[in-house]
Amino acid sequence: MRVEIWSDIACPWCYIGKARFEKGLAAFAHRDEVEVVHRSFELDPSRAKHDTAPVVEMLAKKYGRTLDEARAMEEHVASNARSEGLGYRTEGRDHGSTFDIHRLLHLARARGRQDELLDLAYRANFAEERSVFDAEVLVDLAAEAGLDADEARAVLTDEDAYADDVRTDEREAAELGATGVPFFVLDRRYGVSGGQPAEVFTQALEQAWQGRAITPIGAAAGACDADGSCEVPQA
Amino acid sequence: MRVEIWSDIACPWCYIGKARFEKGLAAFAHRDEVEVVHRSFELDPSRAKHDTAPVVEMLAKKYGRTLDEARAMEEHVASNARSEGLGYRTEGRDHGSTFDIHRLLHLARARGRQDELLDLAYRANFAEERSVFDAEVLVDLAAEAGLDADEARAVLTDEDAYADDVRTDEREAAELGATGVPFFVLDRRYGVSGGQPAEVFTQALEQAWQGRAITPIGAAAGACDADGSCEVPQA
């Protein structure tokens, strides 16, 4: 079974949702037969590359609240994160363009290190004093995830590298009806939106597992059977 | 959209079916949004590693036919292959264990060279005087496909390398109801068996494309919307 997770590194519910999904997956009997792929989704796709701003200020401006009210919103999210055992800073964190991080996550996927890099990037962004909007921090995270630092730097420098992969993921999310993230798609058949409780993920995995029937298309045609015989069916 | 193709290098209908699928895919409007993954299926899983036999003799024995009758069976398959522009030898080809080739195809997948290696292996087996049951031929094919020859040799030497991936593919084929190959699965939702005409593949791709609706599971939960807002829905 295959689970695709659309998320953005700047999305706290994606950070929390990933932990809850993994807890739900751990309780699923067929967990070893589940392949997880992370896909790109930018919450703020029009944001310029170097345009960063403190999260609390961005929230206050966006929702027309005071800084104290914005901090309270962040505290609410932080309490959800902490209840999952995740670190969460409510001050000093920046908001910015995540396009480059998504490109790097595609390189990591090609090298079999996507999950490692995503976990490190979430931790850097939400729990540590490291800016994921700084290219050198991203190179360090890539190296920590087991990627080649020079290759990571080359991808970050070449703005076209994996750019189409990011855009393809985003177009697919829209086609599948995603209006936000995290968005979990099981075998392209069932969808789970948001940072649901772990039990919901386990239940969704069980439902998708049971619903894996394949609808056949086409009449009989030349094939080789499991007994090794290869013949053309008679019309 | 994702198409998974279960096949065996020793299966002539897989060789023919791949060409027909690719022709069908070329006629599909959203072909650039289709990801193709090749999965393992052994027609003769109990065959020992070095136990090879001429195909025509194997066919005669299997079906209780004369060698001439077995040759006629092969000629029939060959005419189907040739009508797709594929080379096909009916003499001198061996039958044997394909387990090592499947392991190598998994390495190729990890390195982004799976389709290249599969095409080269099919051509070597069906159209050329090269035995895919010879490890050195496999190393050469891997190098031609753009893999590192030393890495390919190391995988072939280590009998555990990618062995679980082959077995997982085979278990999944059984779970999905495959009784033979080629077996094409579109988004884990639709299945096409056998080397169907190209038009059937185009039609199946169109049907799967239209049927991509996702069934939602779970109530509203904390999420970040595409407008960038991250809030918890009120109960």
Tab-separated table of C-alpha atoms in Angstrom:
chain	number	residue	atom	x	y	z
A	1	MET	CA	0.000	0.000	0.000
A	2	ARG	CA	1.150	3.499	-0.709
A	3	VAL	CA	0.535	6.639	1.313
A	4	GLU	CA	1.331	10.016	-0.203
A	5	ILE	CA	1.542	12.944	2.198
A	6	TRP	CA	1.295	16.471	0.865
A	7	SER	CA	2.772	18.909	3.347
A	8	ASP	CA	4.719	22.113	3.804
A	9	ILE	CA	7.625	22.526	6.158
A	10	ALA	CA	6.091	25.832	7.307
A	11	CYS	CA	2.845	24.120	8.330
A	12	PRO	CA	2.705	23.238	12.035
A	13	TRP	CA	-0.203	20.852	11.510
A	14	CYS	CA	1.941	18.955	8.997
A	15	TYR	CA	4.675	18.594	11.621
A	16	ILE	CA	2.130	17.395	14.191
A	17	GLY	CA	0.196	15.337	11.633
A	18	LYS	CA	3.320	13.459	10.543
A	19	ALA	CA	3.950	12.347	14.146
A	20	ARG	CA	0.304	11.328	14.560
A	21	PHE	CA	0.283	9.472	11.240
A	22	GLU	CA	3.422	7.570	12.227
A	23	LYS	CA	1.822	6.614	15.528
A	24	GLY	CA	-1.283	5.463	13.642
A	25	LEU	CA	0.886	3.547	11.171
A	26	ALA	CA	2.772	1.812	13.999
A	27	ALA	CA	-0.560	0.402	15.214
A	28	PHE	CA	-1.484	-0.908	11.748
A	29	ALA	CA	-0.973	-4.648	11.263
A	30	HIS	CA	0.372	-4.320	7.688
A	31	ARG	CA	2.691	-1.389	8.486
A	32	ASP	CA	5.663	-3.127	6.841
A	33	GLU	CA	3.824	-3.169	3.537
A	34	VAL	CA	3.168	0.577	3.518
A	35	GLU	CA	5.338	2.848	1.386
A	36	VAL	CA	5.264	6.522	2.377
A	37	VAL	CA	6.055	9.291	-0.119
A	38	HIS	CA	6.176	12.973	0.812
A	39	ARG	CA	4.875	15.476	-1.715
A	40	SER	CA	5.228	19.213	-2.057
A	41	PHE	CA	2.673	21.852	-1.152
A	42	GLU	CA	3.554	25.509	-0.521
A	43	LEU	CA	1.260	27.416	1.811
A	44	ASP	CA	2.628	30.690	0.462
A	45	PRO	CA	3.687	29.978	-3.140
A	46	SER	CA	3.851	33.632	-4.192
A	47	ARG	CA	6.355	34.547	-1.471
A	48	ALA	CA	9.716	35.741	-2.791
A	49	LYS	CA	12.805	33.681	-2.023
A	50	HIS	CA	14.454	35.955	0.540
A	51	ASP	CA	11.305	37.543	1.968
A	52	THR	CA	11.160	36.203	5.513
A	53	ALA	CA	9.245	37.608	8.487
A	54	PRO	CA	8.759	36.550	12.117
A	55	VAL	CA	5.856	34.096	12.344
A	56	VAL	CA	4.111	35.912	15.206
A	57	GLU	CA	4.146	39.226	13.292
A	58	MET	CA	2.933	37.475	10.119
A	59	LEU	CA	0.039	35.878	12.046
A	60	ALA	CA	-0.945	39.162	13.740
A	61	LYS	CA	-1.012	40.934	10.376
A	62	LYS	CA	-2.810	38.104	8.578
A	63	TYR	CA	-5.607	37.752	11.117
A	64	GLY	CA	-5.731	41.394	12.265
A	65	ARG	CA	-4.815	40.446	15.834
A	66	THR	CA	-2.469	41.874	18.416
A	67	LEU	CA	0.968	40.280	18.854
A	68	ASP	CA	-0.229	38.807	22.164
A	69	GLU	CA	-3.236	37.220	20.449
A	70	ALA	CA	-0.968	35.834	17.718
A	71	ARG	CA	1.290	34.398	20.416
A	72	ALA	CA	-1.733	32.718	22.022
A	73	MET	CA	-2.609	31.127	18.647
A	74	GLU	CA	0.923	29.809	18.437
A	75	GLU	CA	0.744	28.548	22.036
A	76	HIS	CA	-2.360	26.568	21.171
A	77	VAL	CA	-0.579	24.850	18.282
A	78	ALA	CA	2.511	24.362	20.447
A	79	SER	CA	0.491	22.530	23.100
A	80	ASN	CA	-0.746	20.113	20.428
A	81	ALA	CA	2.847	19.568	19.267
A	82	ARG	CA	4.127	19.015	22.792
A	83	SER	CA	1.407	16.477	23.498
A	84	GLU	CA	2.978	14.451	20.661
A	85	GLY	CA	6.419	14.800	22.233
A	86	LEU	CA	7.523	17.379	19.641
A	87	GLY	CA	9.557	20.489	20.460
A	88	TYR	CA	7.937	23.789	19.419
A	89	ARG	CA	9.240	27.351	19.719
A	90	THR	CA	6.627	30.090	19.658
A	91	GLU	CA	9.106	32.978	19.368
A	92	GLY	CA	11.912	33.758	16.970
A	93	ARG	CA	10.701	31.469	14.179
A	94	ASP	CA	10.497	32.908	10.649
A	95	HIS	CA	7.977	32.474	7.867
A	96	GLY	CA	9.245	32.428	4.275
A	97	SER	CA	9.303	30.667	0.907
A	98	THR	CA	9.605	26.888	1.166
A	99	PHE	CA	10.189	26.265	-2.541
A	100	ASP	CA	13.898	25.466	-2.132
A	101	ILE	CA	13.225	23.066	0.729
A	102	HIS	CA	10.722	21.214	-1.420
A	103	ARG	CA	13.264	20.973	-4.247
A	104	LEU	CA	15.780	19.546	-1.797
A	105	LEU	CA	13.211	17.049	-0.501
A	106	HIS	CA	12.840	15.780	-4.083
A	107	LEU	CA	16.596	15.253	-4.321
A	108	ALA	CA	16.381	13.419	-0.982
A	109	ARG	CA	13.607	11.232	-2.342
A	110	ALA	CA	15.746	10.290	-5.358
A	111	ARG	CA	18.518	9.326	-2.934
A	112	GLY	CA	16.284	7.390	-0.527
A	113	ARG	CA	16.646	9.992	2.262
A	114	GLN	CA	13.399	11.945	2.059
A	115	ASP	CA	11.891	10.983	5.388
A	116	GLU	CA	15.166	11.696	7.204
A	117	LEU	CA	15.487	15.165	5.647
A	118	LEU	CA	11.860	16.059	6.320
A	119	ASP	CA	12.156	15.125	10.001
A	120	LEU	CA	15.351	17.172	10.345
A	121	ALA	CA	13.820	20.160	8.547
A	122	TYR	CA	10.699	20.089	10.724
A	123	ARG	CA	12.823	19.901	13.843
A	124	ALA	CA	15.066	22.727	12.660
A	125	ASN	CA	12.086	24.926	11.833
A	126	PHE	CA	9.825	24.263	14.801
A	127	ALA	CA	12.047	23.091	17.645
A	128	GLU	CA	15.527	24.552	17.086
A	129	GLU	CA	17.163	27.896	16.479
A	130	ARG	CA	17.957	27.093	12.850
A	131	SER	CA	16.416	28.900	9.885
A	132	VAL	CA	15.278	26.630	7.074
A	133	PHE	CA	15.237	29.735	4.869
A	134	ASP	CA	19.035	29.879	4.964
A	135	ALA	CA	20.714	27.853	2.183
A	136	GLU	CA	23.699	26.877	4.346
A	137	VAL	CA	21.389	25.514	7.036
A	138	LEU	CA	19.642	23.451	4.335
A	139	VAL	CA	22.982	22.078	3.129
A	140	ASP	CA	23.826	21.106	6.722
A	141	LEU	CA	20.441	19.422	7.164
A	142	ALA	CA	20.912	17.552	3.874
A	143	ALA	CA	24.304	16.280	5.031
A	144	GLU	CA	22.822	15.234	8.395
A	145	ALA	CA	20.144	13.329	6.450
A	146	GLY	CA	22.862	11.382	4.641
A	147	LEU	CA	22.936	13.338	1.385
A	148	ASP	CA	26.090	14.579	-0.294
A	149	ALA	CA	26.552	18.213	0.784
A	150	ASP	CA	27.992	19.283	-2.584
A	151	GLU	CA	25.105	17.719	-4.457
A	152	ALA	CA	22.617	19.434	-2.125
A	153	ARG	CA	24.357	22.782	-2.636
A	154	ALA	CA	24.307	22.297	-6.421
A	155	VAL	CA	20.544	21.655	-6.323
A	156	LEU	CA	19.938	24.757	-4.201
A	157	THR	CA	22.071	26.880	-6.534
A	158	ASP	CA	20.334	25.656	-9.695
A	159	GLU	CA	16.823	27.104	-9.363
A	160	ASP	CA	15.464	24.724	-12.022
A	161	ALA	CA	16.604	21.564	-10.221
A	162	TYR	CA	13.534	19.574	-9.174
A	163	ALA	CA	11.385	22.689	-9.684
A	164	ASP	CA	9.058	20.819	-12.047
A	165	ASP	CA	8.677	18.023	-9.502
A	166	VAL	CA	7.493	20.527	-6.904
A	167	ARG	CA	5.000	22.047	-9.347
A	168	THR	CA	3.755	18.622	-10.485
A	169	ASP	CA	3.091	17.667	-6.846
A	170	GLU	CA	1.183	20.915	-6.322
A	171	ARG	CA	-0.896	20.437	-9.459
A	172	GLU	CA	-1.727	16.875	-8.398
A	173	ALA	CA	-2.804	18.073	-4.955
A	174	ALA	CA	-5.246	20.484	-6.611
A	175	GLU	CA	-6.516	17.762	-8.964
A	176	LEU	CA	-7.112	15.441	-6.017
A	177	GLY	CA	-9.148	18.125	-4.299
A	178	ALA	CA	-6.708	19.150	-1.558
A	179	THR	CA	-7.487	22.585	-0.160
A	180	GLY	CA	-4.882	22.477	2.561
A	181	VAL	CA	-2.260	20.373	4.261
A	182	PRO	CA	-1.373	17.922	5.626
A	183	PHE	CA	-3.237	15.856	3.048
A	184	PHE	CA	-2.813	12.075	3.193
A	185	VAL	CA	-3.805	9.953	0.186
A	186	LEU	CA	-3.961	6.167	0.560
A	187	ASP	CA	-3.517	4.210	-2.681
A	188	ARG	CA	-5.034	7.184	-4.553
A	189	ARG	CA	-8.355	6.020	-3.210
A	190	TYR	CA	-8.899	7.443	0.279
A	191	GLY	CA	-7.987	10.873	1.618
A	192	VAL	CA	-7.366	12.111	5.140
A	193	SER	CA	-7.091	15.857	5.729
A	194	GLY	CA	-5.382	17.485	8.669
A	195	GLY	CA	-3.463	16.421	11.717
A	196	GLN	CA	-6.017	13.819	12.788
A	197	PRO	CA	-5.660	11.706	15.932
A	198	ALA	CA	-3.481	8.621	15.427
A	199	GLU	CA	-6.536	6.342	15.656
A	200	VAL	CA	-8.092	7.969	12.586
A	201	PHE	CA	-4.968	7.144	10.577
A	202	THR	CA	-4.987	3.545	11.759
A	203	GLN	CA	-8.653	3.254	10.814
A	204	ALA	CA	-8.041	4.842	7.405
A	205	LEU	CA	-5.160	2.439	6.751
A	206	GLU	CA	-7.404	-0.495	7.668
A	207	GLN	CA	-10.217	0.764	5.439
A	208	ALA	CA	-7.852	1.301	2.503
A	209	TRP	CA	-6.309	-2.128	3.054
A	210	GLN	CA	-9.707	-3.803	2.898
A	211	GLY	CA	-10.796	-1.720	-0.091
A	212	ARG	CA	-7.900	-2.715	-2.320
A	213	ALA	CA	-10.026	-4.533	-4.897
A	214	ILE	CA	-8.911	-3.886	-8.450
A	215	THR	CA	-11.467	-3.330	-11.213
A	216	PRO	CA	-10.420	-5.308	-14.296
A	217	ILE	CA	-10.409	-3.596	-17.699
A	218	GLY	CA	-10.137	-5.398	-21.058
A	219	ALA	CA	-10.881	-8.896	-22.334
A	220	ALA	CA	-8.451	-11.807	-22.074
A	221	ALA	CA	-5.197	-11.264	-23.975
A	222	GLY	CA	-1.840	-12.933	-24.439
A	223	ALA	CA	-0.278	-13.537	-21.042
A	224	CYS	CA	2.006	-15.896	-19.172
A	225	ASP	CA	0.342	-17.621	-16.252
A	226	ALA	CA	1.879	-18.295	-12.873
A	227	ASP	CA	2.317	-21.918	-13.915
A	228	GLY	CA	4.717	-20.668	-16.572
A	229	SER	CA	2.497	-21.263	-19.593
A	230	CYS	CA	2.333	-18.472	-22.165
A	231	GLU	CA	-0.541	-18.696	-24.575
A	232	VAL	CA	-3.002	-16.514	-26.460
A	233	PRO	CA	-6.571	-17.016	-25.274
A	234	GLN	CA	-8.843	-18.424	-27.956
A	235	ALA	CA	-11.459	-15.967	-29.180
B	1	MET	CA	-1.250	8.844	-11.965
B	2	ARG	CA	0.784	5.775	-11.255
B	3	VAL	CA	0.972	2.585	-13.286
B	4	GLU	CA	2.631	-0.473	-11.787
B	5	ILE	CA	3.568	-3.248	-14.193
B	6	TRP	CA	4.256	-6.723	-12.865
B	7	SER	CA	6.288	-8.700	-15.375
B	8	ASP	CA	8.999	-11.280	-15.853
B	9	ILE	CA	11.900	-10.926	-18.241
B	10	ALA	CA	11.253	-14.519	-19.387
B	11	CYS	CA	7.663	-13.715	-20.381
B	12	PRO	CA	7.248	-12.898	-24.070
B	13	TRP	CA	3.825	-11.337	-23.501
B	14	CYS	CA	5.431	-8.960	-21.004
B	15	TYR	CA	7.942	-7.905	-23.649
B	16	ILE	CA	5.158	-7.401	-26.196
B	17	GLY	CA	2.788	-5.917	-23.620
B	18	LYS	CA	5.327	-3.293	-22.560
B	19	ALA	CA	5.602	-2.062	-26.155
B	20	ARG	CA	1.815	-2.010	-26.531
B	21	PHE	CA	1.356	-0.226	-23.204
B	22	GLU	CA	3.891	2.422	-24.225
B	23	LYS	CA	2.049	2.929	-27.516
B	24	GLY	CA	-1.214	3.243	-25.583
B	25	LEU	CA	0.413	5.646	-23.127
B	26	ALA	CA	1.750	7.813	-25.980
B	27	ALA	CA	-1.845	8.312	-27.161
B	28	PHE	CA	-3.047	9.339	-23.684
B	29	ALA	CA	-3.497	13.091	-23.181
B	30	HIS	CA	-2.073	13.131	-19.631
B	31	ARG	CA	0.900	10.886	-20.450
B	32	ASP	CA	3.354	13.340	-18.823
B	33	GLU	CA	1.592	12.894	-15.514
B	34	VAL	CA	1.928	9.110	-15.496
B	35	GLU	CA	4.639	7.490	-13.385
B	36	VAL	CA	5.497	3.924	-14.394
B	37	VAL	CA	7.003	1.450	-11.913
B	38	HIS	CA	8.063	-2.083	-12.855
B	39	ARG	CA	7.473	-4.819	-10.309
B	40	SER	CA	8.811	-8.346	-9.998
B	41	PHE	CA	7.014	-11.562	-10.870
B	42	GLU	CA	8.793	-14.867	-11.527
B	43	LEU	CA	7.055	-17.318	-13.840
B	44	ASP	CA	9.242	-20.102	-12.523
B	45	PRO	CA	10.113	-19.149	-8.911
B	46	SER	CA	11.222	-22.635	-7.882
B	47	ARG	CA	13.853	-22.884	-10.623
B	48	ALA	CA	17.419	-23.162	-9.333
B	49	LYS	CA	19.853	-20.378	-10.127
B	50	HIS	CA	22.017	-22.149	-12.707
B	51	ASP	CA	19.368	-24.488	-14.113
B	52	THR	CA	18.849	-23.234	-17.660
B	53	ALA	CA	17.322	-25.079	-20.631
B	54	PRO	CA	16.555	-24.175	-24.253
B	55	VAL	CA	13.100	-22.555	-24.446
B	56	VAL	CA	11.871	-24.761	-27.297
B	57	GLU	CA	12.795	-27.944	-25.395
B	58	MET	CA	11.196	-26.589	-22.224
B	59	LEU	CA	7.963	-25.810	-24.116
B	60	ALA	CA	7.853	-29.228	-25.795
B	61	LYS	CA	8.281	-30.961	-22.429
B	62	LYS	CA	5.829	-28.707	-20.607
B	63	TYR	CA	3.001	-29.087	-23.132
B	64	GLY	CA	3.810	-32.633	-24.303
B	65	ARG	CA	4.430	-31.468	-27.852
B	66	THR	CA	7.065	-32.224	-30.471
B	67	LEU	CA	9.950	-29.809	-30.952
B	68	ASP	CA	8.371	-28.675	-34.223
B	69	GLU	CA	5.094	-27.938	-32.486
B	70	ALA	CA	6.945	-26.008	-29.768
B	71	ARG	CA	8.720	-24.036	-32.487
B	72	ALA	CA	5.336	-23.205	-34.037
B	73	MET	CA	4.117	-21.901	-30.662
B	74	GLU	CA	7.196	-19.699	-30.470
B	75	GLU	CA	6.651	-18.528	-34.064
B	76	HIS	CA	3.152	-17.435	-33.159
B	77	VAL	CA	4.450	-15.306	-30.273
B	78	ALA	CA	7.272	-14.039	-32.490
B	79	SER	CA	4.818	-12.780	-35.111
B	80	ASN	CA	3.039	-10.772	-32.418
B	81	ALA	CA	6.376	-9.323	-31.290
B	82	ARG	CA	7.431	-8.451	-34.819
B	83	SER	CA	4.141	-6.702	-35.508
B	84	GLU	CA	5.143	-4.343	-32.680
B	85	GLY	CA	8.540	-3.785	-34.259
B	86	LEU	CA	10.296	-5.971	-31.709
B	87	GLY	CA	13.052	-8.446	-32.531
B	88	TYR	CA	12.377	-12.055	-31.503
B	89	ARG	CA	14.542	-15.157	-31.832
B	90	THR	CA	12.731	-18.484	-31.747
B	91	GLU	CA	15.876	-20.615	-31.509
B	92	GLY	CA	18.804	-20.658	-29.126
B	93	ARG	CA	17.075	-18.777	-26.306
B	94	ASP	CA	17.301	-20.220	-22.799
B	95	HIS	CA	14.788	-20.446	-19.986
B	96	GLY	CA	16.025	-20.066	-16.403
B	97	SER	CA	15.666	-18.366	-13.026
B	98	THR	CA	14.985	-14.633	-13.277
B	99	PHE	CA	15.423	-13.884	-9.576
B	100	ASP	CA	18.794	-12.145	-10.018
B	101	ILE	CA	17.487	-10.003	-12.868
B	102	HIS	CA	14.617	-8.873	-10.679
B	103	ARG	CA	17.045	-7.977	-7.875
B	104	LEU	CA	19.081	-5.952	-10.345
B	105	LEU	CA	15.937	-4.202	-11.617
B	106	HIS	CA	15.295	-3.071	-8.030
B	107	LEU	CA	18.784	-1.605	-7.821
B	108	ALA	CA	18.073	0.119	-11.148
B	109	ARG	CA	14.847	1.515	-9.750
B	110	ALA	CA	16.687	2.982	-6.758
B	111	ARG	CA	19.102	4.633	-9.216
B	112	GLY	CA	16.409	5.918	-11.603
B	113	ARG	CA	17.399	3.510	-14.403
B	114	GLN	CA	14.772	0.788	-14.164
B	115	ASP	CA	13.025	1.325	-17.483
B	116	GLU	CA	16.358	1.470	-19.329
B	117	LEU	CA	17.583	-1.789	-17.797
B	118	LEU	CA	14.309	-3.582	-18.421
B	119	ASP	CA	14.312	-2.608	-22.115
B	120	LEU	CA	17.919	-3.755	-22.486
B	121	ALA	CA	17.230	-7.035	-20.686
B	122	TYR	CA	14.180	-7.775	-22.829
B	123	ARG	CA	16.145	-7.041	-25.971
B	124	ALA	CA	19.071	-9.202	-24.828
B	125	ASN	CA	16.747	-12.101	-23.977
B	126	PHE	CA	14.369	-12.038	-26.926
B	127	ALA	CA	16.189	-10.334	-29.790
B	128	GLU	CA	19.925	-10.835	-29.260
B	129	GLU	CA	22.394	-13.633	-28.677
B	130	ARG	CA	22.959	-12.661	-25.047
B	131	SER	CA	21.979	-14.805	-22.082
B	132	VAL	CA	20.330	-12.910	-19.239
B	133	PHE	CA	21.113	-15.931	-17.047
B	134	ASP	CA	24.830	-15.073	-17.188
B	135	ALA	CA	25.956	-12.703	-14.406
B	136	GLU	CA	28.553	-10.982	-16.590
B	137	VAL	CA	25.941	-10.253	-19.256
B	138	LEU	CA	23.754	-8.721	-16.538
B	139	VAL	CA	26.637	-6.528	-15.360
B	140	ASP	CA	27.163	-5.373	-18.951
B	141	LEU	CA	23.446	-4.621	-19.357
B	142	ALA	CA	23.460	-2.694	-16.072
B	143	ALA	CA	26.392	-0.594	-17.259
B	144	GLU	CA	24.650	0.043	-20.599
B	145	ALA	CA	21.600	1.185	-18.631
B	146	GLY	CA	23.744	3.764	-16.834
B	147	LEU	CA	24.359	1.897	-13.589
B	148	ASP	CA	27.724	1.515	-11.944
B	149	ALA	CA	29.110	-1.874	-13.036
B	150	ASP	CA	30.810	-2.532	-9.690
B	151	GLU	CA	27.638	-1.774	-7.784
B	152	ALA	CA	25.656	-4.074	-10.100
B	153	ARG	CA	28.213	-6.855	-9.607
B	154	ALA	CA	28.069	-6.403	-5.827
B	155	VAL	CA	24.277	-6.755	-5.887
B	156	LEU	CA	24.466	-9.902	-8.013
B	157	THR	CA	27.106	-11.398	-5.709
B	158	ASP	CA	25.148	-10.682	-2.529
B	159	GLU	CA	22.131	-12.979	-2.822
B	160	ASP	CA	20.239	-11.044	-0.151
B	161	ALA	CA	20.498	-7.701	-1.937
B	162	TYR	CA	16.992	-6.567	-2.952
B	163	ALA	CA	15.733	-10.131	-2.435
B	164	ASP	CA	13.029	-8.923	-0.033
B	165	ASP	CA	11.915	-6.320	-2.573
B	166	VAL	CA	11.380	-9.040	-5.167
B	167	ARG	CA	9.396	-11.146	-2.700
B	168	THR	CA	7.318	-8.160	-1.556
B	169	ASP	CA	6.384	-7.414	-5.174
B	170	GLU	CA	5.372	-11.035	-5.689
B	171	ARG	CA	3.290	-11.108	-2.520
B	172	GLU	CA	1.551	-7.889	-3.576
B	173	ALA	CA	0.773	-9.336	-7.003
B	174	ALA	CA	-0.930	-12.284	-5.323
B	175	GLU	CA	-2.841	-9.980	-2.957
B	176	LEU	CA	-4.051	-7.904	-5.891
B	177	GLY	CA	-5.332	-11.040	-7.597
B	178	ALA	CA	-2.728	-11.388	-10.357
B	179	THR	CA	-2.617	-14.917	-11.757
B	180	GLY	CA	-0.163	-14.137	-14.535
B	181	VAL	CA	1.800	-11.413	-16.236
B	182	PRO	CA	2.004	-8.821	-17.608
B	183	PHE	CA	-0.302	-7.297	-14.997
B	184	PHE	CA	-0.870	-3.551	-15.134
B	185	VAL	CA	-2.346	-1.743	-12.125
B	186	LEU	CA	-3.475	1.863	-12.478
B	187	ASP	CA	-3.526	3.880	-9.234
B	188	ARG	CA	-4.189	0.614	-7.370
B	189	ARG	CA	-7.724	0.890	-8.659
B	190	TYR	CA	-7.900	-0.640	-12.142
B	191	GLY	CA	-6.163	-3.709	-13.485
B	192	VAL	CA	-5.285	-4.756	-17.027
B	193	SER	CA	-4.049	-8.298	-17.628
B	194	GLY	CA	-2.025	-9.429	-20.595
B	195	GLY	CA	-0.472	-7.898	-23.668
B	196	GLN	CA	-3.622	-6.044	-24.696
B	197	PRO	CA	-3.860	-3.921	-27.841
B	198	ALA	CA	-2.542	-0.373	-27.349
B	199	GLU	CA	-6.090	1.045	-27.533
B	200	VAL	CA	-7.138	-0.935	-24.459
B	201	PHE	CA	-4.313	0.671	-22.483
B	202	THR	CA	-5.286	4.150	-23.655
B	203	GLN	CA	-8.875	3.478	-22.669
B	204	ALA	CA	-7.844	2.092	-19.272
B	205	LEU	CA	-5.667	5.172	-18.650
B	206	GLU	CA	-8.612	7.420	-19.525
B	207	GLN	CA	-10.964	5.486	-17.276
B	208	ALA	CA	-8.510	5.571	-14.381
B	209	TRP	CA	-7.916	9.289	-14.937
B	210	GLN	CA	-11.630	10.024	-14.721
B	211	GLY	CA	-12.093	7.722	-11.743
B	212	ARG	CA	-9.538	9.430	-9.546
B	213	ALA	CA	-12.021	10.629	-6.929
B	214	ILE	CA	-10.736	10.305	-3.393
B	215	THR	CA	-13.032	9.118	-0.598
B	216	PRO	CA	-12.500	11.310	2.466
B	217	ILE	CA	-12.011	9.648	5.865
B	218	GLY	CA	-12.180	11.467	9.233
B	219	ALA	CA	-13.794	14.657	10.521
B	220	ALA	CA	-12.215	18.100	10.208
B	221	ALA	CA	-8.907	18.429	12.062
B	222	GLY	CA	-6.092	20.918	12.511
B	223	ALA	CA	-4.766	21.903	9.096
B	224	CYS	CA	-3.198	24.763	7.202
B	225	ASP	CA	-5.274	25.979	4.297
B	226	ALA	CA	-4.022	27.009	0.911
B	227	ASP	CA	-4.529	30.646	1.949
B	228	GLY	CA	-1.844	30.059	4.565
B	229	SER	CA	-4.108	30.058	7.602
B	230	CYS	CA	-3.514	27.345	10.200
B	231	GLU	CA	-6.328	26.800	12.627
B	232	VAL	CA	-8.125	24.085	14.529
B	233	PRO	CA	-11.742	23.652	13.382
B	234	GLN	CA	-14.239	24.425	16.119
B	235	ALA	CA	-16.134	21.382	17.347
